[in-house]
mmCIF file of C-alpha atoms in Angstrom:
data_model
loop_
_atom_site.group_PDB
_atom_site.id
_atom_site.type_symbol
_atom_site.label_atom_id
_atom_site.label_comp_id
_atom_site.label_asym_id
_atom_site.label_seq_id
_atom_site.Cartn_x
_atom_site.Cartn_y
_atom_site.Cartn_z
ATOM 1 C CA MET A 1 20.195 44.231 117.744
ATOM 2 C CA ILE A 2 24.069 43.623 118.221
ATOM 3 C CA ASN A 3 23.625 40.886 115.734
ATOM 4 C CA ASN A 4 22.547 43.454 113.269
ATOM 5 C CA ARG A 5 25.321 45.680 114.116
ATOM 6 C CA LEU A 6 27.649 42.684 113.671
ATOM 7 C CA LYS A 7 26.445 41.959 110.568
ATOM 8 C CA LEU A 8 26.644 45.611 109.140
ATOM 9 C CA ILE A 9 30.354 45.716 110.314
ATOM 10 C CA LEU A 10 31.008 42.701 108.629
ATOM 11 C CA LEU A 11 29.350 43.713 105.338
ATOM 12 C CA ALA A 12 31.346 46.824 105.310
ATOM 13 C CA GLY A 13 34.584 45.088 105.959
ATOM 14 C CA PHE A 14 34.070 42.687 103.467
ATOM 15 C CA SER A 15 33.164 45.328 101.067
ATOM 16 C CA LEU A 16 36.085 47.174 101.624
ATOM 17 C CA LEU A 17 38.292 44.026 101.182
ATOM 18 C CA GLN A 18 36.719 43.889 97.691
ATOM 19 C CA LEU A 19 37.973 47.221 97.047
ATOM 20 C CA VAL A 20 41.510 46.523 98.113
ATOM 21 C CA ALA A 21 41.434 43.389 96.078
ATOM 22 C CA PHE A 22 40.111 45.560 92.993
ATOM 23 C CA GLY A 23 42.960 48.300 93.687
ATOM 24 C CA GLN A 24 45.684 45.793 93.447
ATOM 25 C CA SER A 25 44.625 43.877 90.536
ATOM 26 C CA PRO A 26 45.884 40.402 90.412
ATOM 27 C CA VAL A 27 45.921 40.448 86.591
ATOM 28 C CA GLU A 28 49.669 40.999 85.305
ATOM 29 C CA MET A 29 50.115 43.650 82.779
ATOM 30 C CA ALA A 30 53.141 45.266 81.418
ATOM 31 C CA ASP A 31 52.945 48.183 83.969
ATOM 32 C CA ASN A 32 56.743 48.190 84.340
ATOM 33 C CA PHE A 33 57.571 48.059 80.675
ATOM 34 C CA ARG A 34 55.329 51.095 80.441
ATOM 35 C CA GLY A 35 56.800 52.774 83.578
ATOM 36 C CA GLU A 36 60.239 52.417 82.333
ATOM 37 C CA GLY A 37 59.075 54.218 79.024
ATOM 38 C CA LYS A 38 60.009 51.413 76.695
ATOM 39 C CA ILE A 39 56.695 51.396 75.089
ATOM 40 C CA TYR A 40 57.419 54.441 73.164
ATOM 41 C CA VAL A 41 60.161 52.532 71.488
ATOM 42 C CA VAL A 42 57.638 50.431 70.396
ATOM 43 C CA VAL A 43 55.173 52.720 69.125
ATOM 44 C CA MET A 44 57.823 54.686 67.382
ATOM 45 C CA VAL A 45 59.036 51.772 65.572
ATOM 46 C CA ILE A 46 55.784 50.596 64.357
ATOM 47 C CA LEU A 47 54.763 54.347 63.193
ATOM 48 C CA THR A 48 58.096 54.382 61.305
ATOM 49 C CA LEU A 49 56.894 51.042 59.716
ATOM 50 C CA LEU A 50 53.485 52.721 58.825
ATOM 51 C CA ALA A 51 54.992 55.757 57.424
ATOM 52 C CA GLY A 52 57.113 53.835 55.099
ATOM 53 C CA ILE A 53 54.033 51.780 54.131
ATOM 54 C CA PHE A 54 52.201 54.923 53.464
ATOM 55 C CA TRP A 55 54.927 56.589 51.591
ATOM 56 C CA THR A 56 55.319 53.392 49.046
ATOM 57 C CA LEU A 57 51.580 53.496 48.722
ATOM 58 C CA PHE A 58 51.672 57.239 47.447
ATOM 59 C CA ARG A 59 54.707 56.518 45.470
ATOM 60 C CA PHE A 60 52.761 53.721 43.485
ATOM 61 C CA ASP A 61 50.073 56.016 43.300
ATOM 62 C CA ARG A 62 52.188 58.617 41.722
ATOM 63 C CA LYS A 63 53.945 56.090 39.166
ATOM 64 C CA LEU A 64 50.371 54.605 38.047
ATOM 65 C CA LYS A 65 49.146 57.944 37.500
ATOM 66 C CA GLU A 66 52.149 58.775 35.118
ATOM 67 C CA LEU A 67 51.756 55.519 33.320
ATOM 68 C CA GLU A 68 48.039 56.133 32.843
ATOM 69 C CA LYS A 69 49.050 59.464 31.207
ATOM 70 C CA GLU A 70 51.547 57.859 29.166
ATOM 71 C CA ILE A 71 49.205 55.324 27.708
ATOM 72 C CA GLU A 72 46.299 57.820 27.293
ATOM 73 C CA SER A 73 48.782 59.956 25.078
ATOM 74 C CA LYS A 74 49.948 57.265 23.076
ATOM 75 C CA LYS A 75 46.252 56.166 22.083
ATOM 76 C CA MET B 1 34.606 53.930 43.174
ATOM 77 C CA LYS B 2 34.893 56.729 40.797
ATOM 78 C CA TYR B 3 35.554 58.713 43.986
ATOM 79 C CA LEU B 4 37.930 56.200 45.666
ATOM 80 C CA LEU B 5 39.717 55.947 42.215
ATOM 81 C CA ASN B 6 40.294 59.743 41.725
ATOM 82 C CA SER B 7 40.526 61.303 45.016
ATOM 83 C CA LYS B 8 43.369 61.776 47.528
ATOM 84 C CA SER B 9 41.665 63.056 50.587
ATOM 85 C CA TRP B 10 40.283 59.954 51.982
ATOM 86 C CA LYS B 11 43.840 58.177 51.984
ATOM 87 C CA TRP B 12 44.864 60.854 54.548
ATOM 88 C CA VAL B 13 41.747 59.830 56.675
ATOM 89 C CA SER B 14 43.307 56.276 56.519
ATOM 90 C CA ILE B 15 46.656 57.398 57.639
ATOM 91 C CA GLY B 16 45.147 59.461 60.376
ATOM 92 C CA LEU B 17 43.237 56.841 61.799
ATOM 93 C CA LEU B 18 45.816 54.275 61.555
ATOM 94 C CA THR B 19 48.530 56.570 63.353
ATOM 95 C CA TYR B 20 45.577 57.248 66.253
ATOM 96 C CA THR B 21 45.161 53.270 66.099
ATOM 97 C CA VAL B 22 48.911 52.772 66.924
ATOM 98 C CA ILE B 23 49.209 55.470 69.458
ATOM 99 C CA GLY B 24 45.877 54.854 71.204
ATOM 100 C CA GLY B 25 46.089 51.192 71.040
ATOM 101 C CA PHE B 26 49.120 50.925 72.826
ATOM 102 C CA PHE B 27 48.696 53.883 75.439
ATOM 103 C CA LEU B 28 45.053 54.152 76.174
ATOM 104 C CA PRO B 29 43.987 51.844 79.304
ATOM 105 C CA VAL B 30 42.453 48.536 78.537
ATOM 106 C CA PRO B 31 40.555 46.288 80.843
ATOM 107 C CA ARG B 32 42.884 43.888 82.892
ATOM 108 C CA LEU B 33 41.613 40.565 81.818
ATOM 109 C CA PRO B 34 43.152 37.098 82.946
ATOM 110 C CA ILE B 35 44.698 35.129 80.386
ATOM 111 C CA LEU B 36 44.375 38.107 77.798
ATOM 112 C CA ASN B 37 46.467 40.442 79.827
ATOM 113 C CA GLU B 38 48.172 42.929 77.751
ATOM 114 C CA THR B 39 47.399 41.117 74.480
ATOM 115 C CA ILE B 40 43.877 42.299 74.718
ATOM 116 C CA ARG B 41 45.492 45.336 72.534
ATOM 117 C CA ILE B 42 45.599 42.839 69.546
ATOM 118 C CA LEU B 43 41.913 43.458 69.418
ATOM 119 C CA HIS B 44 42.702 46.619 67.484
ATOM 120 C CA PHE B 45 44.860 44.815 64.956
ATOM 121 C CA HIS B 46 43.525 41.235 64.302
ATOM 122 C CA VAL B 47 39.595 41.763 64.344
ATOM 123 C CA PRO B 48 39.992 45.037 61.693
ATOM 124 C CA MET B 49 41.163 42.359 59.507
ATOM 125 C CA TRP B 50 38.308 40.215 59.408
ATOM 126 C CA PHE B 51 36.148 43.595 59.127
ATOM 127 C CA GLY B 52 38.037 44.444 56.233
ATOM 128 C CA MET B 53 37.926 41.160 54.697
ATOM 129 C CA ILE B 54 34.291 41.110 54.989
ATOM 130 C CA ILE B 55 33.758 44.627 53.743
ATOM 131 C CA MET B 56 35.932 43.800 50.979
ATOM 132 C CA PHE B 57 33.827 40.660 49.696
ATOM 133 C CA ALA B 58 30.608 42.684 50.513
ATOM 134 C CA ILE B 59 31.881 45.329 47.901
ATOM 135 C CA SER B 60 33.263 42.614 45.608
ATOM 136 C CA PHE B 61 29.690 41.010 45.747
ATOM 137 C CA VAL B 62 27.895 44.288 44.834
ATOM 138 C CA TYR B 63 30.282 44.654 41.762
ATOM 139 C CA ALA B 64 29.370 41.048 40.543
ATOM 140 C CA VAL B 65 25.874 41.729 40.661
ATOM 141 C CA LYS B 66 26.638 45.033 38.869
ATOM 142 C CA TYR B 67 28.471 43.292 36.284
ATOM 143 C CA LEU B 68 25.728 40.772 35.474
ATOM 144 C CA SER B 69 23.294 43.693 35.170
ATOM 145 C CA THR B 70 25.237 45.878 32.978
ATOM 146 C CA LYS B 71 27.926 43.652 31.317
ATOM 147 C CA GLU B 72 30.661 46.232 31.769
ATOM 148 C CA LEU B 73 34.081 44.498 32.141
ATOM 149 C CA LYS B 74 35.407 47.239 34.578
ATOM 150 C CA TYR B 75 32.746 46.103 37.281
ATOM 151 C CA ASP B 76 34.253 42.448 36.868
ATOM 152 C CA LEU B 77 37.470 43.840 37.432
ATOM 153 C CA TYR B 78 36.580 45.946 40.671
ATOM 154 C CA ALA B 79 35.019 42.890 41.929
ATOM 155 C CA LYS B 80 38.207 40.637 41.218
ATOM 156 C CA GLU B 81 40.567 42.990 42.845
ATOM 157 C CA MET B 82 38.270 43.389 45.752
ATOM 158 C CA VAL B 83 38.400 39.725 46.468
ATOM 159 C CA SER B 84 42.196 39.717 46.349
ATOM 160 C CA VAL B 85 42.297 42.466 48.843
ATOM 161 C CA GLY B 86 39.922 40.493 50.715
ATOM 162 C CA ILE B 87 41.985 37.485 50.759
ATOM 163 C CA MET B 88 44.917 39.264 51.711
ATOM 164 C CA PHE B 89 43.057 40.643 54.718
ATOM 165 C CA GLY B 90 41.665 37.035 55.477
ATOM 166 C CA MET B 91 45.093 35.513 55.272
ATOM 167 C CA LEU B 92 46.607 38.459 57.585
ATOM 168 C CA GLY B 93 43.848 37.574 59.913
ATOM 169 C CA ILE B 94 44.194 33.909 60.180
ATOM 170 C CA PHE B 95 48.106 34.224 61.059
ATOM 171 C CA SER B 96 47.513 36.959 63.361
ATOM 172 C CA GLY B 97 44.823 34.903 65.018
ATOM 173 C CA MET B 98 47.058 31.967 65.181
ATOM 174 C CA VAL B 99 49.678 33.769 66.724
ATOM 175 C CA TRP B 100 47.538 35.345 69.432
ATOM 176 C CA ALA B 101 45.712 31.856 69.952
ATOM 177 C CA ASN B 102 49.336 30.121 70.637
ATOM 178 C CA PHE B 103 49.577 32.625 73.646
ATOM 179 C CA THR B 104 46.049 32.479 74.948
ATOM 180 C CA TRP B 105 44.503 29.420 73.858
ATOM 181 C CA GLY B 106 47.705 27.672 74.090
ATOM 182 C CA GLU B 107 47.814 26.297 70.549
ATOM 183 C CA PRO B 108 47.885 28.011 67.058
ATOM 184 C CA TRP B 109 44.831 25.977 65.833
ATOM 185 C CA SER B 110 42.283 24.536 68.127
ATOM 186 C CA ASN B 111 39.763 23.720 65.458
ATOM 187 C CA ASP B 112 37.652 26.561 66.841
ATOM 188 C CA PRO B 113 34.317 26.837 65.069
ATOM 189 C CA LYS B 114 35.261 30.556 63.795
ATOM 190 C CA GLN B 115 38.707 29.290 62.943
ATOM 191 C CA ASN B 116 37.413 26.552 60.843
ATOM 192 C CA ALA B 117 34.786 28.417 58.978
ATOM 193 C CA SER B 118 36.952 31.462 58.280
ATOM 194 C CA ALA B 119 39.524 28.936 56.530
ATOM 195 C CA ILE B 120 36.686 27.399 54.603
ATOM 196 C CA ALA B 121 35.528 30.861 53.714
ATOM 197 C CA LEU B 122 38.981 31.701 52.331
ATOM 198 C CA LEU B 123 39.180 28.732 50.523
ATOM 199 C CA MET B 124 36.129 29.429 48.637
ATOM 200 C CA TYR B 125 37.678 32.671 47.647
ATOM 201 C CA PHE B 126 40.652 30.979 46.485
ATOM 202 C CA ALA B 127 38.662 28.818 44.322
ATOM 203 C CA LEU B 128 37.410 31.935 42.757
ATOM 204 C CA LEU B 129 40.489 33.083 41.694
ATOM 205 C CA ILE B 130 41.649 29.735 40.503
ATOM 206 C CA LEU B 131 38.595 29.342 38.504
ATOM 207 C CA ARG B 132 39.164 32.864 36.827
ATOM 208 C CA GLY B 133 42.511 32.007 36.106
ATOM 209 C CA SER B 134 41.403 28.925 34.169
ATOM 210 C CA LEU B 135 39.002 30.750 31.877
ATOM 211 C CA ASN B 136 40.398 32.566 28.821
ATOM 212 C CA ASP B 137 37.441 34.765 27.387
ATOM 213 C CA ASP B 138 37.111 37.978 29.315
ATOM 214 C CA HIS B 139 33.210 37.938 29.448
ATOM 215 C CA GLN B 140 32.828 34.157 30.247
ATOM 216 C CA LYS B 141 35.475 34.739 32.754
ATOM 217 C CA ALA B 142 33.608 37.705 34.231
ATOM 218 C CA ARG B 143 30.193 36.125 34.027
ATOM 219 C CA ILE B 144 31.374 32.857 35.625
ATOM 220 C CA THR B 145 33.063 34.472 38.284
ATOM 221 C CA SER B 146 30.451 37.003 39.142
ATOM 222 C CA VAL B 147 27.873 34.264 39.704
ATOM 223 C CA TYR B 148 30.263 31.974 41.814
ATOM 224 C CA ASN B 149 31.236 35.378 43.638
ATOM 225 C CA ILE B 150 27.205 35.951 44.558
ATOM 226 C CA PHE B 151 27.026 32.204 45.713
ATOM 227 C CA ALA B 152 30.289 32.564 47.822
ATOM 228 C CA PHE B 153 29.271 35.710 49.544
ATOM 229 C CA ALA B 154 25.790 34.118 50.160
ATOM 230 C CA ILE B 155 27.698 31.259 52.068
ATOM 231 C CA LEU B 156 30.276 33.676 53.695
ATOM 232 C CA ILE B 157 27.252 35.181 55.772
ATOM 233 C CA PRO B 158 26.147 32.021 57.725
ATOM 234 C CA LEU B 159 29.411 30.746 57.721
ATOM 235 C CA LEU B 160 31.085 33.714 59.552
ATOM 236 C CA PHE B 161 27.875 35.020 61.702
ATOM 237 C CA VAL B 162 25.512 32.105 62.168
ATOM 238 C CA LEU B 163 27.167 28.866 62.400
ATOM 239 C CA PRO B 164 30.028 29.791 64.981
ATOM 240 C CA ARG B 165 27.363 30.994 67.155
ATOM 241 C CA MET B 166 25.259 27.663 67.325
ATOM 242 C CA THR B 167 28.280 26.002 68.944
ATOM 243 C CA ASP B 168 30.631 26.502 71.775
ATOM 244 C CA SER B 169 33.696 28.634 70.453
ATOM 245 C CA LEU B 170 36.826 30.205 72.156
ATOM 246 C CA HIS B 171 36.346 33.312 70.422
ATOM 247 C CA PRO B 172 33.935 36.016 72.475
ATOM 248 C CA GLY B 173 30.574 36.520 71.492
ATOM 249 C CA ASN B 174 30.136 33.088 70.265
ATOM 250 C CA GLY B 175 28.097 30.121 71.460
ATOM 251 C CA GLY B 176 24.640 31.918 71.517
ATOM 252 C CA ASN B 177 25.622 35.278 72.376
ATOM 253 C CA PRO B 178 25.191 38.044 69.994
ATOM 254 C CA GLY B 179 28.350 39.832 68.744
ATOM 255 C CA PHE B 180 30.137 42.181 70.852
ATOM 256 C CA ASN B 181 28.866 41.583 74.253
ATOM 257 C CA ALA B 182 32.446 40.843 75.514
ATOM 258 C CA TYR B 183 33.888 44.378 74.324
ATOM 259 C CA ASP B 184 30.649 46.510 74.591
ATOM 260 C CA LEU B 185 31.311 46.814 78.329
ATOM 261 C CA ASP B 186 34.464 48.555 77.878
ATOM 262 C CA SER B 187 34.307 52.068 76.183
ATOM 263 C CA ASN B 188 38.235 52.294 76.380
ATOM 264 C CA LEU B 189 38.413 49.501 73.819
ATOM 265 C CA ARG B 190 35.926 50.852 71.631
ATOM 266 C CA ILE B 191 37.128 54.500 71.283
ATOM 267 C CA VAL B 192 40.063 52.922 69.420
ATOM 268 C CA PHE B 193 38.451 49.895 67.827
ATOM 269 C CA TYR B 194 36.096 51.489 65.537
ATOM 270 C CA PRO B 195 38.394 54.220 64.290
ATOM 271 C CA ALA B 196 40.880 51.187 63.737
ATOM 272 C CA VAL B 197 38.275 49.135 61.762
ATOM 273 C CA LEU B 198 37.658 52.187 59.737
ATOM 274 C CA GLY B 199 41.312 53.087 59.060
ATOM 275 C CA TRP B 200 42.402 49.547 58.138
ATOM 276 C CA THR B 201 39.409 49.100 55.808
ATOM 277 C CA LEU B 202 40.341 52.262 54.135
ATOM 278 C CA LEU B 203 44.004 50.993 53.921
ATOM 279 C CA GLY B 204 42.250 47.854 52.239
ATOM 280 C CA LEU B 205 40.247 50.059 49.676
ATOM 281 C CA TRP B 206 43.525 51.984 48.946
ATOM 282 C CA ILE B 207 45.583 49.069 48.087
ATOM 283 C CA ALA B 208 42.262 47.880 45.901
ATOM 284 C CA THR B 209 42.510 50.824 44.104
ATOM 285 C CA LEU B 210 45.969 50.657 43.034
ATOM 286 C CA LYS B 211 45.524 47.033 42.025
ATOM 287 C CA ILE B 212 42.449 48.275 39.801
ATOM 288 C CA LYS B 213 44.406 51.275 38.253
ATOM 289 C CA LEU B 214 46.918 48.514 37.384
ATOM 290 C CA SER B 215 44.674 45.922 36.029
ATOM 291 C CA MET B 216 42.878 48.731 33.921
ATOM 292 C CA LEU B 217 45.990 49.731 32.155
ATOM 293 C CA GLN B 218 46.754 46.017 31.574
ATOM 294 C CA MET B 219 43.281 45.880 30.050
ATOM 295 C CA ILE B 220 43.892 48.897 27.912
ATOM 296 C CA LEU B 221 47.402 47.494 26.652
ATOM 297 C CA ASP B 222 45.999 44.099 25.821
ATOM 298 C CA ASP B 223 43.218 45.711 23.740
ATOM 299 C CA LYS B 224 45.756 47.175 21.270
#
């Protein structure tokens, strides 16, 4: 009887330990970097680059359309 | 293809999805895994390159078949430009993968079966462009490259989807396991990853339509 109770307590104890281990995950992530808000800088830089690329693509689109019209009219 | 060439709205879809990819990809929580650590976010940028490449090659394959059945040169042109954008995606995939591998696997090239297979795949498609460049007659060029394209695509599928799974690989989901097991567990990755694939693919199509329009103009000028 006591044996069973001891088993139960041990089981609960070890299960709790697991939770603790899960809580303070040993895997290193860039939590500090995020906490300091520097991640916003990274994302802003990448978004700026993307915006530039999209703008250039739209400009190519427009240029090609103009060329198409020009060639069409010369036919 | 007509819709892609003439419509503008899908380009905004691409812009929206890629913006979401960057914001979601950097801010949303990801699984905390050893070795990978924070670099797991590269998933949203490296893997869509390969999806994009395969989709471009698949479209190219469809137009190669279409050329052979109709003998219309514009289909050959579509196929060619799709291949060149596919190669661009593949090169970006290889180089981004090498940077990532240097961090996680310890060296940029570890002769992983998937690395080797994708390098072979790219070489096959390089050969297609070289073969194209070495022929002068337009229809001969189109016919030979279309046939080559069909064979290349037929080899691409086992090369990327079958062979790497038959041996052990450093890539997740290989060595006997089907595709996405490693990621399927985590819905946080999925809600960014799938939009990312679509966004990058649409960006590739956008570039491809620009190239196609340019080559069509070239063709009109050459005919004169």
